[in-house]
Structure formats: structure tokens, C-alpha cells
């Protein structure tokens, strides 16, 4: 598409899309898990680390919505697994909250930081504990998550498990912290 410098680029000529519309279509493809469409956008030059409203990246959207293939596609094309949204959440934090273990595996294999905290100091492990995702919490612990790291309120994942009466998970965290 050739752009005339005097042309209003917020309005697309018939048959063309504005850059904003193209970005929206790309982000929707990530949100919907359309890996083939993502590949087309990425091969055409879209940034895998594009930021949308609230700082969401395609990887955060694909991860949070449970799309393993789309996540793998974005990572293969260079998406940064540790980019944070406007509240400081990473893709791993979203999947820890949701309990999507297969995506957590893919993110960690791609180098995602296991203890990247959000704006209030909460880590993916804390989210897993807070939302009863015990399998995710155990997985994150095995991946090296720190059960005694404290958030902005001074609480650790271990504290959260104890407060919730999750004695089995709290004992596993104490064992990890002691070793």
C-alpha cells in the first residue's frame, strides 16, 4: 500500500486496512489461537512483541486463552516470554492463574523467568497458590520458583498456602525452602 503523506491514514481506502486495523486483527488471531494466521502476520513483518491495550502482547493473549500452538508459534518467531502488561503480569503469571500446565512448560522451555513479579510483587507461584492450582504450584516449584519471596504486602507463596489451610502444598514449599 502506498501512502500519500497528505492522506488521512486513519481511514482506509476501499480494500485496504489501516495499521490499527491490521494490529487489531493480529491481536485477535493471538487471542483466538489462530496459529496459521499468526504465522502469516509474523512472516509479513509483524512484531511478536506488539503491545495493545493494557500492554497486552500477542503472547500474553494466546497464553491466557490456552492456545499452546499459538504460543509456540509466537515464541518461535522471537516473542519475549517475560514482557509484562501494564500491571506487570507476564504470560507465565496468566497461565499460573488459569492452571494451563502445557503452556507453562512451553514458556519455561523458552526461557521465561519463573519468579518475574507483577506490579504488586506477586509471582506466578503466588497466583497458582492463591487460585488453588496445586499442580501448577508444584510444577513451578520444581522449575525453581522461590516459595519464600515476598510480595508488596509482605506475603510469600508459603504464607498464602498456610493461610488457605493447604498443608500439603505448604509442607512441599517448606521442604523446598529448607533445601
CSV table of C-alpha atoms in Angstrom, one decimal:
chain,number,residue,atom,x,y,z
A,1,UNK,CA,0.0,0.0,0.0
A,2,UNK,CA,1.4,3.4,-1.0
A,3,UNK,CA,0.6,6.2,1.5
A,4,UNK,CA,0.3,9.7,0.4
A,5,UNK,CA,1.8,12.0,3.1
A,6,UNK,CA,-1.3,14.2,2.8
A,7,UNK,CA,-3.7,11.3,3.1
A,8,UNK,CA,-5.7,10.7,6.3
A,9,UNK,CA,-4.3,7.3,7.4
A,10,UNK,CA,-7.0,6.7,9.9
A,11,UNK,CA,-9.4,6.0,7.1
A,12,UNK,CA,-8.6,3.0,4.9
A,13,UNK,CA,-9.1,3.2,1.2
A,14,UNK,CA,-11.5,0.5,-0.1
A,15,UNK,CA,-9.9,-2.9,0.1
A,16,UNK,CA,-7.0,-1.8,2.4
A,17,UNK,CA,-6.7,-1.8,6.1
A,18,UNK,CA,-5.3,0.8,8.4
A,19,UNK,CA,-2.2,-0.1,10.5
A,20,UNK,CA,-4.5,0.0,13.6
A,21,UNK,CA,-6.9,-2.5,11.9
A,22,UNK,CA,-4.0,-4.8,11.0
A,23,UNK,CA,-2.7,-4.7,14.5
A,24,UNK,CA,-6.2,-5.5,15.9
A,25,UNK,CA,-6.5,-8.5,13.5
A,26,UNK,CA,-3.1,-9.7,14.6
A,27,UNK,CA,-4.0,-9.4,18.3
A,28,UNK,CA,-7.3,-11.2,17.7
A,29,UNK,CA,-5.5,-14.0,15.9
A,30,UNK,CA,-3.4,-14.4,19.1
A,31,UNK,CA,-6.4,-14.2,21.4
A,32,UNK,CA,-8.3,-16.8,19.3
A,33,UNK,CA,-5.3,-19.1,18.9
A,34,UNK,CA,-5.1,-18.9,15.1
A,35,UNK,CA,-1.5,-20.2,14.7
A,36,UNK,CA,-1.5,-20.3,10.9
A,37,UNK,CA,-2.8,-16.7,10.7
A,38,UNK,CA,-0.2,-15.6,13.3
A,39,UNK,CA,2.5,-17.2,11.2
A,40,UNK,CA,1.3,-15.2,8.2
A,41,UNK,CA,1.3,-11.9,10.1
A,42,UNK,CA,4.8,-12.7,11.6
A,43,UNK,CA,6.3,-13.6,8.2
A,44,UNK,CA,4.9,-10.4,6.8
A,45,UNK,CA,6.8,-8.4,9.4
A,46,UNK,CA,4.5,-8.0,12.5
A,47,UNK,CA,6.4,-7.8,15.7
A,48,UNK,CA,5.7,-10.8,18.0
A,49,UNK,CA,6.1,-8.3,20.9
A,50,UNK,CA,3.5,-5.8,19.7
A,51,UNK,CA,1.7,-4.1,22.6
A,52,UNK,CA,-2.0,-3.5,22.6
A,53,UNK,CA,-4.5,-2.1,25.1
A,54,UNK,CA,-3.4,-2.6,28.7
A,55,UNK,CA,0.1,-3.5,27.5
A,56,UNK,CA,-1.1,-7.0,26.4
A,57,UNK,CA,1.2,-8.7,23.9
A,58,UNK,CA,0.2,-11.5,21.5
A,59,UNK,CA,2.0,-14.0,23.7
A,60,UNK,CA,0.1,-12.9,26.8
A,61,UNK,CA,-3.2,-13.1,25.0
A,62,UNK,CA,-2.5,-16.5,23.4
A,63,UNK,CA,-1.2,-17.9,26.7
A,64,UNK,CA,-4.0,-16.6,28.9
A,65,UNK,CA,-6.6,-18.1,26.5
A,66,UNK,CA,-5.0,-21.5,26.5
A,67,UNK,CA,-3.6,-21.7,22.9
A,68,UNK,CA,-0.5,-23.9,23.0
A,69,UNK,CA,0.2,-23.9,19.3
A,70,UNK,CA,-0.2,-20.1,19.0
A,71,UNK,CA,2.2,-19.7,22.0
A,72,UNK,CA,4.8,-21.9,20.4
A,73,UNK,CA,4.4,-20.0,17.1
A,74,UNK,CA,5.0,-16.7,18.7
A,75,UNK,CA,8.0,-17.9,20.7
A,76,UNK,CA,9.4,-19.5,17.5
A,77,UNK,CA,9.2,-16.1,15.9
A,78,UNK,CA,11.1,-14.4,18.8
A,79,UNK,CA,8.4,-13.3,21.2
A,80,UNK,CA,9.9,-12.3,24.6
A,81,UNK,CA,8.3,-14.5,27.2
A,82,UNK,CA,9.0,-12.0,30.0
A,83,UNK,CA,7.3,-8.9,28.7
A,84,UNK,CA,4.8,-7.5,31.2
A,85,UNK,CA,1.4,-5.9,30.7
A,86,UNK,CA,0.5,-2.6,32.3
A,87,UNK,CA,0.0,-4.3,35.7
A,88,UNK,CA,3.3,-6.2,35.4
A,89,UNK,CA,1.8,-9.6,34.6
A,90,UNK,CA,3.7,-11.9,32.3
A,91,UNK,CA,2.4,-14.7,30.1
A,92,UNK,CA,3.5,-17.2,32.8
A,93,UNK,CA,1.6,-15.3,35.5
A,94,UNK,CA,-1.6,-15.7,33.4
A,95,UNK,CA,-1.2,-19.4,32.9
A,96,UNK,CA,-0.3,-19.9,36.5
A,97,UNK,CA,-3.6,-18.2,37.4
A,98,UNK,CA,-5.5,-20.3,34.9
A,99,UNK,CA,-3.6,-23.6,35.6
A,100,UNK,CA,-2.5,-24.2,32.0
A,101,UNK,CA,0.4,-26.6,32.6
A,102,UNK,CA,1.2,-27.3,28.9
A,103,UNK,CA,1.7,-23.6,28.2
A,104,UNK,CA,3.7,-23.2,31.4
A,105,UNK,CA,6.1,-25.9,30.1
A,106,UNK,CA,6.4,-24.2,26.7
A,107,UNK,CA,7.1,-20.8,28.3
A,108,UNK,CA,9.7,-22.1,30.7
A,109,UNK,CA,11.4,-24.0,27.9
A,110,UNK,CA,11.6,-20.7,26.0
A,111,UNK,CA,13.3,-19.1,28.9
A,112,UNK,CA,10.5,-17.4,30.8
A,113,UNK,CA,11.5,-16.2,34.2
A,114,UNK,CA,9.8,-18.3,36.9
A,115,UNK,CA,9.8,-15.6,39.5
A,116,UNK,CA,9.0,-12.4,37.5
A,117,UNK,CA,6.8,-10.4,39.8
A,118,UNK,CA,3.9,-8.1,38.8
A,119,UNK,CA,3.5,-4.5,39.9
A,120,UNK,CA,2.5,-5.5,43.5
A,121,UNK,CA,5.2,-8.1,43.8
A,122,UNK,CA,3.2,-11.3,43.1
A,123,UNK,CA,4.9,-14.1,41.2
A,124,UNK,CA,3.4,-16.8,39.1
A,125,UNK,CA,3.8,-19.2,42.1
A,126,UNK,CA,1.7,-16.9,44.2
A,127,UNK,CA,-1.0,-16.8,41.7
A,128,UNK,CA,-1.0,-20.6,41.4
A,129,UNK,CA,-1.4,-20.9,45.2
A,130,UNK,CA,-4.0,-18.1,45.5
A,131,UNK,CA,-6.2,-19.8,42.9
A,132,UNK,CA,-5.8,-23.4,44.1
A,133,UNK,CA,-3.7,-24.5,41.2
A,134,UNK,CA,-1.7,-27.0,43.2
A,135,UNK,CA,-0.4,-28.9,40.2
A,136,UNK,CA,0.9,-25.7,38.7
A,137,UNK,CA,2.4,-24.6,42.0
A,138,UNK,CA,4.3,-27.9,42.2
A,139,UNK,CA,5.5,-27.6,38.7
A,140,UNK,CA,6.7,-24.0,39.3
A,141,UNK,CA,8.5,-25.1,42.5
A,142,UNK,CA,10.3,-27.9,40.5
A,143,UNK,CA,11.2,-25.2,38.0
A,144,UNK,CA,12.9,-23.2,40.7
A,145,UNK,CA,10.2,-20.8,41.9
A,146,UNK,CA,11.1,-19.2,45.2
A,147,UNK,CA,8.3,-20.1,47.8
A,148,UNK,CA,9.6,-17.5,50.3
A,149,UNK,CA,9.8,-14.5,48.1
A,150,UNK,CA,7.6,-11.8,49.4
A,151,UNK,CA,5.1,-9.6,47.6
A,152,UNK,CA,4.2,-5.9,48.3
A,153,UNK,CA,2.1,-6.9,51.3
A,154,UNK,CA,5.0,-8.9,52.8
A,155,UNK,CA,3.4,-12.3,52.0
A,156,UNK,CA,5.1,-15.3,50.3
A,157,UNK,CA,3.6,-18.2,48.4
A,158,UNK,CA,4.3,-20.3,51.5
A,159,UNK,CA,2.3,-17.8,53.7
A,160,UNK,CA,-0.6,-17.9,51.2
A,161,UNK,CA,-0.7,-21.7,51.3
A,162,UNK,CA,-0.7,-21.7,55.1
A,163,UNK,CA,-3.4,-19.1,55.2
A,164,UNK,CA,-5.6,-21.2,52.9
A,165,UNK,CA,-5.0,-24.3,55.0
A,166,UNK,CA,-3.3,-26.1,52.2
A,167,UNK,CA,-1.0,-28.1,54.5
A,168,UNK,CA,0.3,-30.5,51.8
A,169,UNK,CA,1.4,-27.7,49.5
A,170,UNK,CA,2.8,-25.7,52.4
A,171,UNK,CA,4.8,-28.7,53.5
A,172,UNK,CA,6.2,-29.1,50.0
A,173,UNK,CA,7.2,-25.4,49.9
A,174,UNK,CA,8.9,-25.7,53.3
A,175,UNK,CA,10.9,-28.7,52.1
A,176,UNK,CA,11.9,-26.7,49.0
A,177,UNK,CA,12.9,-23.6,51.1
A,178,UNK,CA,14.9,-25.8,53.5
A,179,UNK,CA,16.9,-27.5,50.8
